Amino acid sequence: MDNTTEDKELEPLKTAVLSALQSDGSLDEIRAQLRAHVFRVCDNIDDNKHCVQHITRATDDHLFVDQLIAEYLRLNGYKHSLSVFANESGQQKQSKFDRSSAQHKLGLRLKDDNQSKQLPLLTAIVKNCLKKTPKK
């Protein structure tokens, strides 16, 4: 049998496996894990300055925004996206996110209840801005 015949015979199996992985969400998880591993490998290669260059030049404001994005992803359950983002942005190398300090820095006044604690600060910022914007 040549490769073309083998490929044609395996096509129904490939389709069935792909469909099963998509239906239970495993395919998205595998893709996210692969991206995270690629970034980890890239981050570990000393010769490759392209992957970590933006981290070393990041300002405090840039790092703060990265923390807000990471919090948004975490609180919304985007764990695969967070995994990739954390590796790509260097979040794992930074200090832990202090939500109350961030709230104070942003001048946000949120209730001290469970619902407010589950609201990402990025969402609170957007809501706050939308309140201030006149409706047309």
Tab-separated table of N, CA and C in Angstrom:
chain	number	residue	atom	x	y	z
A	1	MET	N	0.842	-1.195	0.000
A	1	MET	CA	0.000	0.000	0.000
A	1	MET	C	0.879	1.246	0.000
A	2	ASP	N	0.497	2.211	-0.796
A	2	ASP	CA	1.259	3.453	-0.799
A	2	ASP	C	0.670	4.427	0.221
A	3	ASN	N	1.364	5.540	0.438
A	3	ASN	CA	0.929	6.520	1.441
A	3	ASN	C	-0.424	7.123	1.132
A	4	THR	N	-0.733	7.311	-0.136
A	4	THR	CA	-2.005	7.906	-0.521
A	4	THR	C	-3.161	6.995	-0.128
A	5	THR	N	-3.015	5.710	-0.340
A	5	THR	CA	-4.058	4.749	0.022
A	5	THR	C	-4.221	4.691	1.530
A	6	GLU	N	-3.098	4.672	2.247
A	6	GLU	CA	-3.150	4.655	3.712
A	6	GLU	C	-3.837	5.911	4.242
A	7	ASP	N	-3.491	7.067	3.668
A	7	ASP	CA	-4.111	8.322	4.092
A	7	ASP	C	-5.618	8.284	3.872
A	8	LYS	N	-6.048	7.754	2.751
A	8	LYS	CA	-7.476	7.686	2.447
A	8	LYS	C	-8.191	6.744	3.410
A	9	GLU	N	-7.533	5.646	3.782
A	9	GLU	CA	-8.138	4.695	4.714
A	9	GLU	C	-8.210	5.269	6.125
A	10	LEU	N	-7.245	6.106	6.476
A	10	LEU	CA	-7.218	6.684	7.818
A	10	LEU	C	-8.108	7.920	7.953
A	11	GLU	N	-8.538	8.477	6.846
A	11	GLU	CA	-9.322	9.713	6.885
A	11	GLU	C	-10.584	9.605	7.749
A	12	PRO	N	-11.395	8.522	7.635
A	12	PRO	CA	-12.579	8.428	8.515
A	12	PRO	C	-12.203	8.385	10.003
A	13	LEU	N	-11.106	7.704	10.321
A	13	LEU	CA	-10.647	7.637	11.707
A	13	LEU	C	-10.198	9.025	12.178
A	14	LYS	N	-9.437	9.728	11.350
A	14	LYS	CA	-8.993	11.079	11.696
A	14	LYS	C	-10.194	11.987	11.942
A	15	THR	N	-11.185	11.890	11.071
A	15	THR	CA	-12.381	12.722	11.197
A	15	THR	C	-13.137	12.404	12.483
A	16	ALA	N	-13.264	11.122	12.802
A	16	ALA	CA	-13.974	10.712	14.013
A	16	ALA	C	-13.245	11.182	15.272
A	17	VAL	N	-11.917	11.033	15.280
A	17	VAL	CA	-11.131	11.454	16.443
A	17	VAL	C	-11.207	12.970	16.606
A	18	LEU	N	-11.050	13.695	15.504
A	18	LEU	CA	-11.126	15.157	15.546
A	18	LEU	C	-12.493	15.607	16.053
A	19	SER	N	-13.550	14.980	15.580
A	19	SER	CA	-14.904	15.323	16.008
A	19	SER	C	-15.098	15.063	17.501
A	20	ALA	N	-14.586	13.936	17.980
A	20	ALA	CA	-14.711	13.602	19.402
A	20	ALA	C	-13.935	14.587	20.267
A	21	LEU	N	-12.740	14.947	19.828
A	21	LEU	CA	-11.934	15.902	20.597
A	21	LEU	C	-12.573	17.288	20.606
A	22	GLN	N	-13.193	17.674	19.504
A	22	GLN	CA	-13.872	18.965	19.445
A	22	GLN	C	-15.112	18.975	20.322
A	23	SER	N	-15.868	17.900	20.309
A	23	SER	CA	-17.143	17.880	21.030
A	23	SER	C	-16.975	17.948	22.548
A	24	ASP	N	-15.893	17.374	23.067
A	24	ASP	CA	-15.721	17.435	24.526
A	24	ASP	C	-14.772	18.551	24.973
A	25	GLY	N	-14.328	19.373	24.024
A	25	GLY	CA	-13.485	20.511	24.367
A	25	GLY	C	-12.009	20.190	24.496
A	26	SER	N	-11.643	18.939	24.310
A	26	SER	CA	-10.244	18.535	24.461
A	26	SER	C	-9.339	19.170	23.415
A	27	LEU	N	-9.844	19.347	22.208
A	27	LEU	CA	-9.012	19.895	21.141
A	27	LEU	C	-8.552	21.312	21.468
A	28	ASP	N	-9.458	22.141	21.983
A	28	ASP	CA	-9.074	23.498	22.379
A	28	ASP	C	-8.029	23.467	23.484
A	29	GLU	N	-8.214	22.552	24.419
A	29	GLU	CA	-7.264	22.427	25.525
A	29	GLU	C	-5.892	21.994	25.018
A	30	ILE	N	-5.868	21.038	24.107
A	30	ILE	CA	-4.605	20.556	23.542
A	30	ILE	C	-3.904	21.677	22.782
A	31	ARG	N	-4.662	22.428	21.995
A	31	ARG	CA	-4.073	23.543	21.248
A	31	ARG	C	-3.499	24.600	22.192
A	32	ALA	N	-4.243	24.919	23.246
A	32	ALA	CA	-3.771	25.913	24.214
A	32	ALA	C	-2.518	25.424	24.930
A	33	GLN	N	-2.499	24.148	25.300
A	33	GLN	CA	-1.320	23.589	25.965
A	33	GLN	C	-0.113	23.617	25.035
A	34	LEU	N	-0.339	23.317	23.764
A	34	LEU	CA	0.747	23.343	22.793
A	34	LEU	C	1.306	24.756	22.650
A	35	ARG	N	0.416	25.748	22.557
A	35	ARG	CA	0.878	27.136	22.468
A	35	ARG	C	1.667	27.524	23.725
A	36	ALA	N	1.157	27.126	24.885
A	36	ALA	CA	1.852	27.446	26.141
A	36	ALA	C	3.233	26.803	26.170
A	37	HIS	N	3.334	25.563	25.721
A	37	HIS	CA	4.633	24.882	25.701
A	37	HIS	C	5.595	25.554	24.724
A	38	VAL	N	5.071	25.975	23.591
A	38	VAL	CA	5.914	26.665	22.603
A	38	VAL	C	6.481	27.938	23.223
A	39	PHE	N	5.646	28.701	23.916
A	39	PHE	CA	6.125	29.924	24.542
A	39	PHE	C	7.125	29.628	25.653
A	40	ARG	N	6.897	28.548	26.414
A	40	ARG	CA	7.833	28.171	27.466
A	40	ARG	C	9.194	27.826	26.877
A	41	VAL	N	9.179	27.046	25.803
A	41	VAL	CA	10.433	26.678	25.148
A	41	VAL	C	11.118	27.931	24.621
A	42	CYS	N	10.354	28.769	23.989
A	42	CYS	CA	10.882	30.011	23.444
A	42	CYS	C	11.482	30.854	24.562
A	43	ASP	N	10.814	30.897	25.684
A	43	ASP	CA	11.277	31.686	26.820
A	43	ASP	C	12.568	31.137	27.401
A	44	ASN	N	12.766	29.822	27.295
A	44	ASN	CA	13.943	29.187	27.871
A	44	ASN	C	15.171	29.224	26.963
A	45	ILE	N	15.005	29.621	25.737
A	45	ILE	CA	16.134	29.674	24.811
A	45	ILE	C	16.835	31.012	24.986
A	46	ASP	N	18.008	30.986	25.560
A	46	ASP	CA	18.756	32.209	25.833
A	46	ASP	C	19.105	32.973	24.563
A	47	ASP	N	19.384	32.242	23.492
A	47	ASP	CA	19.793	32.887	22.249
A	47	ASP	C	18.662	33.669	21.606
A	48	ASN	N	17.439	33.296	21.884
A	48	ASN	CA	16.305	33.890	21.187
A	48	ASN	C	15.763	35.081	21.974
A	49	LYS	N	16.246	36.243	21.674
A	49	LYS	CA	15.850	37.460	22.383
A	49	LYS	C	14.456	37.931	21.977
A	50	HIS	N	13.947	37.467	20.850
A	50	HIS	CA	12.651	37.928	20.353
A	50	HIS	C	11.508	37.577	21.300
A	51	CYS	N	11.579	36.430	21.924
A	51	CYS	CA	10.470	35.980	22.764
A	51	CYS	C	10.372	36.739	24.073
A	52	VAL	N	11.498	37.130	24.631
A	52	VAL	CA	11.475	37.777	25.935
A	52	VAL	C	11.813	39.262	25.868
A	53	GLN	N	12.048	39.761	24.681
A	53	GLN	CA	12.466	41.142	24.524
A	53	GLN	C	11.450	42.123	25.094
A	54	HIS	N	10.162	41.905	24.822
A	54	HIS	CA	9.150	42.836	25.303
A	54	HIS	C	9.018	42.805	26.823
A	55	ILE	N	9.337	41.695	27.446
A	55	ILE	CA	9.243	41.596	28.903
A	55	ILE	C	10.314	42.468	29.564
A	56	THR	N	11.512	42.434	29.021
A	56	THR	CA	12.603	43.186	29.641
A	56	THR	C	12.439	44.688	29.446
A	57	ARG	N	11.697	45.104	28.407
A	57	ARG	CA	11.508	46.530	28.150
A	57	ARG	C	10.184	47.053	28.693
A	58	ALA	N	9.411	46.208	29.335
A	58	ALA	CA	8.083	46.598	29.800
A	58	ALA	C	8.171	47.634	30.916
A	59	THR	N	7.265	48.600	30.845
A	59	THR	CA	7.182	49.609	31.896
A	59	THR	C	6.294	49.092	33.015
A	60	ASP	N	6.283	49.814	34.127
A	60	ASP	CA	5.391	49.438	35.226
A	60	ASP	C	3.934	49.454	34.773
A	61	ASP	N	3.576	50.441	33.964
A	61	ASP	CA	2.197	50.508	33.461
A	61	ASP	C	1.872	49.302	32.592
A	62	HIS	N	2.813	48.920	31.759
A	62	HIS	CA	2.611	47.762	30.892
A	62	HIS	C	2.400	46.494	31.733
A	63	LEU	N	3.226	46.323	32.736
A	63	LEU	CA	3.104	45.154	33.608
A	63	LEU	C	1.785	45.172	34.377
A	64	PHE	N	1.349	46.364	34.779
A	64	PHE	CA	0.078	46.507	35.487
A	64	PHE	C	-1.092	46.096	34.585
A	65	VAL	N	-1.054	46.536	33.341
A	65	VAL	CA	-2.105	46.162	32.386
A	65	VAL	C	-2.084	44.649	32.159
A	66	ASP	N	-0.892	44.069	32.047
A	66	ASP	CA	-0.797	42.613	31.900
A	66	ASP	C	-1.463	41.900	33.078
A	67	GLN	N	-1.257	42.438	34.292
A	67	GLN	CA	-1.887	41.834	35.476
A	67	GLN	C	-3.410	41.954	35.409
A	68	LEU	N	-3.908	43.084	34.918
A	68	LEU	CA	-5.356	43.263	34.778
A	68	LEU	C	-5.926	42.271	33.763
A	69	ILE	N	-5.205	42.077	32.675
A	69	ILE	CA	-5.649	41.119	31.653
A	69	ILE	C	-5.647	39.711	32.223
A	70	ALA	N	-4.595	39.358	32.939
A	70	ALA	CA	-4.513	38.017	33.540
A	70	ALA	C	-5.649	37.797	34.537
A	71	GLU	N	-5.966	38.824	35.320
A	71	GLU	CA	-7.072	38.695	36.273
A	71	GLU	C	-8.394	38.500	35.528
A	72	TYR	N	-8.577	39.248	34.457
A	72	TYR	CA	-9.793	39.125	33.637
A	72	TYR	C	-9.931	37.692	33.093
A	73	LEU	N	-8.852	37.175	32.537
A	73	LEU	CA	-8.887	35.815	31.985
A	73	LEU	C	-9.186	34.793	33.086
A	74	ARG	N	-8.539	34.961	34.244
A	74	ARG	CA	-8.729	34.008	35.352
A	74	ARG	C	-10.157	34.024	35.864
A	75	LEU	N	-10.694	35.212	36.115
A	75	LEU	CA	-12.043	35.306	36.691
A	75	LEU	C	-13.143	34.897	35.701
A	76	ASN	N	-12.825	34.936	34.410
A	76	ASN	CA	-13.808	34.511	33.410
A	76	ASN	C	-13.622	33.059	32.990
A	77	GLY	N	-12.689	32.371	33.621
A	77	GLY	CA	-12.512	30.945	33.372
A	77	GLY	C	-11.788	30.608	32.080
A	78	TYR	N	-11.036	31.559	31.533
A	78	TYR	CA	-10.279	31.310	30.310
A	78	TYR	C	-8.910	30.735	30.666
A	79	LYS	N	-8.924	29.543	31.264
A	79	LYS	CA	-7.686	28.999	31.815
A	79	LYS	C	-6.652	28.662	30.738
A	80	HIS	N	-7.094	28.240	29.563
A	80	HIS	CA	-6.136	27.925	28.510
A	80	HIS	C	-5.515	29.206	27.956
A	81	SER	N	-6.351	30.197	27.734
A	81	SER	CA	-5.838	31.489	27.265
A	81	SER	C	-4.903	32.092	28.308
A	82	LEU	N	-5.266	31.956	29.581
A	82	LEU	CA	-4.434	32.472	30.664
A	82	LEU	C	-3.079	31.776	30.688
A	83	SER	N	-3.075	30.484	30.455
A	83	SER	CA	-1.834	29.724	30.448
A	83	SER	C	-0.883	30.251	29.377
A	84	VAL	N	-1.414	30.471	28.193
A	84	VAL	CA	-0.604	30.998	27.102
A	84	VAL	C	-0.173	32.434	27.413
A	85	PHE	N	-1.133	33.252	27.870
A	85	PHE	CA	-0.839	34.656	28.166
A	85	PHE	C	0.218	34.786	29.268
A	86	ALA	N	0.081	33.976	30.304
A	86	ALA	CA	1.030	34.038	31.425
A	86	ALA	C	2.450	33.754	30.955
A	87	ASN	N	2.596	32.779	30.081
A	87	ASN	CA	3.927	32.468	29.561
A	87	ASN	C	4.433	33.552	28.627
A	88	GLU	N	3.565	34.017	27.769
A	88	GLU	CA	3.967	35.009	26.772
A	88	GLU	C	4.302	36.356	27.409
A	89	SER	N	3.563	36.739	28.431
A	89	SER	CA	3.758	38.056	29.048
A	89	SER	C	4.725	38.031	30.231
A	90	GLY	N	5.123	36.854	30.652
A	90	GLY	CA	6.029	36.751	31.791
A	90	GLY	C	5.321	36.880	33.126
A	91	GLN	N	4.020	36.676	33.154
A	91	GLN	CA	3.251	36.814	34.392
A	91	GLN	C	3.745	35.880	35.485
A	92	GLN	N	4.241	34.721	35.110
A	92	GLN	CA	4.694	33.760	36.117
A	92	GLN	C	5.938	34.239	36.844
A	93	LYS	N	6.657	35.186	36.243
A	93	LYS	CA	7.886	35.692	36.846
A	93	LYS	C	7.635	36.938	37.683
A	94	GLN	N	6.420	37.454	37.637
A	94	GLN	CA	6.117	38.701	38.331
A	94	GLN	C	5.490	38.412	39.687
A	95	SER	N	5.431	39.458	40.496
A	95	SER	CA	4.846	39.307	41.824
A	95	SER	C	3.337	39.080	41.708
A	96	LYS	N	2.780	38.535	42.759
A	96	LYS	CA	1.349	38.239	42.802
A	96	LYS	C	0.525	39.521	42.680
A	97	PHE	N	-0.603	39.414	42.013
A	97	PHE	CA	-1.494	40.542	41.777
A	97	PHE	C	-2.227	40.912	43.066
A	98	ASP	N	-2.110	42.157	43.482
A	98	ASP	CA	-2.794	42.658	44.671
A	98	ASP	C	-4.006	43.456	44.212
A	99	ARG	N	-5.165	42.830	44.255
A	99	ARG	CA	-6.390	43.422	43.724
A	99	ARG	C	-6.764	44.722	44.435
A	100	SER	N	-6.649	44.763	45.754
A	100	SER	CA	-7.053	45.979	46.471
A	100	SER	C	-6.125	47.150	46.140
A	101	SER	N	-4.836	46.885	45.989
A	101	SER	CA	-3.911	47.949	45.582
A	101	SER	C	-4.221	48.423	44.170
A	102	ALA	N	-4.543	47.480	43.297
A	102	ALA	CA	-4.888	47.832	41.913
A	102	ALA	C	-6.167	48.674	41.885
A	103	GLN	N	-7.132	48.283	42.685
A	103	GLN	CA	-8.389	49.040	42.783
A	103	GLN	C	-8.110	50.477	43.219
A	104	HIS	N	-7.267	50.617	44.225
A	104	HIS	CA	-6.908	51.935	44.747
A	104	HIS	C	-6.173	52.753	43.674
A	105	LYS	N	-5.234	52.117	42.999
A	105	LYS	CA	-4.453	52.789	41.954
A	105	LYS	C	-5.366	53.294	40.834
A	106	LEU	N	-6.404	52.520	40.517
A	106	LEU	CA	-7.342	52.882	39.451
A	106	LEU	C	-8.435	53.838	39.925
A	107	GLY	N	-8.536	54.026	41.231
A	107	GLY	CA	-9.581	54.883	41.778
A	107	GLY	C	-10.959	54.252	41.679
A	108	LEU	N	-11.002	52.931	41.698
A	108	LEU	CA	-12.284	52.218	41.610
A	108	LEU	C	-12.829	51.963	43.007
A	109	ARG	N	-14.093	52.243	43.157
A	109	ARG	CA	-14.771	51.946	44.427
A	109	ARG	C	-15.798	50.863	44.153
A	110	LEU	N	-15.471	49.667	44.603
A	110	LEU	CA	-16.371	48.534	44.414
A	110	LEU	C	-16.875	48.073	45.769
A	111	LYS	N	-18.064	47.514	45.767
A	111	LYS	CA	-18.611	46.964	47.008
A	111	LYS	C	-17.716	45.832	47.486
A	112	ASP	N	-17.752	45.580	48.771
A	112	ASP	CA	-16.939	44.505	49.335
A	112	ASP	C	-17.788	43.247	49.491
A	113	ASP	N	-18.441	42.857	48.397
A	113	ASP	CA	-19.263	41.646	48.432
A	113	ASP	C	-18.703	40.626	47.445
A	114	ASN	N	-19.241	39.428	47.507
A	114	ASN	CA	-18.755	38.333	46.675
A	114	ASN	C	-18.911	38.630	45.186
A	115	GLN	N	-20.020	39.245	44.814
A	115	GLN	CA	-20.273	39.554	43.404
A	115	GLN	C	-19.221	40.525	42.862
A	116	SER	N	-18.902	41.537	43.632
A	116	SER	CA	-17.896	42.514	43.209
A	116	SER	C	-16.505	41.897	43.130
A	117	LYS	N	-16.223	40.953	44.019
A	117	LYS	CA	-14.908	40.301	44.009
A	117	LYS	C	-14.736	39.400	42.790
A	118	GLN	N	-15.855	38.949	42.216
A	118	GLN	CA	-15.799	38.112	41.025
A	118	GLN	C	-15.796	38.933	39.739
A	119	LEU	N	-15.966	40.242	39.865
A	119	LEU	CA	-15.971	41.135	38.716
A	119	LEU	C	-14.527	41.538	38.398
A	120	PRO	N	-14.032	41.174	37.212
A	120	PRO	CA	-12.669	41.583	36.868
A	120	PRO	C	-12.542	43.108	36.871
A	121	LEU	N	-11.399	43.606	37.296
A	121	LEU	CA	-11.198	45.050	37.348
A	121	LEU	C	-11.293	45.678	35.952
A	122	LEU	N	-10.879	44.948	34.926
A	122	LEU	CA	-11.038	45.476	33.562
A	122	LEU	C	-12.511	45.716	33.245
A	123	THR	N	-13.362	44.813	33.658
A	123	THR	CA	-14.799	44.973	33.439
A	123	THR	C	-15.317	46.169	34.232
A	124	ALA	N	-14.838	46.325	35.446
A	124	ALA	CA	-15.249	47.475	36.265
A	124	ALA	C	-14.814	48.785	35.616
A	125	ILE	N	-13.622	48.803	35.038
A	125	ILE	CA	-13.133	50.000	34.343
A	125	ILE	C	-14.047	50.340	33.175
A	126	VAL	N	-14.386	49.346	32.383
A	126	VAL	CA	-15.255	49.566	31.220
A	126	VAL	C	-16.626	50.054	31.666
A	127	LYS	N	-17.191	49.408	32.671
A	127	LYS	CA	-18.497	49.847	33.191
A	127	LYS	C	-18.442	51.290	33.671
A	128	ASN	N	-17.379	51.630	34.372
A	128	ASN	CA	-17.193	52.979	34.895
A	128	ASN	C	-17.110	53.992	33.747
A	129	CYS	N	-16.357	53.659	32.717
A	129	CYS	CA	-16.229	54.556	31.557
A	129	CYS	C	-17.560	54.708	30.817
A	130	LEU	N	-18.302	53.620	30.701
A	130	LEU	CA	-19.580	53.669	29.993
A	130	LEU	C	-20.594	54.515	30.743
A	131	LYS	N	-20.521	54.527	32.066
A	131	LYS	CA	-21.411	55.383	32.865
A	131	LYS	C	-21.138	56.854	32.605
A	132	LYS	N	-19.859	57.170	32.415
A	132	LYS	CA	-19.460	58.555	32.219
A	132	LYS	C	-19.687	59.053	30.788
A	133	THR	N	-19.811	58.124	29.851
A	133	THR	CA	-20.003	58.487	28.445
A	133	THR	C	-21.472	58.798	28.200
A	134	PRO	N	-21.767	59.988	27.682
A	134	PRO	CA	-23.161	60.318	27.395
A	134	PRO	C	-23.736	59.408	26.304
A	135	LYS	N	-24.950	58.947	26.529
A	135	LYS	CA	-25.624	58.076	25.551
A	135	LYS	C	-26.215	58.935	24.456
A	136	LYS	N	-26.113	58.436	23.248
A	136	LYS	CA	-26.632	59.171	22.095
A	136	LYS	C	-27.968	58.617	21.691
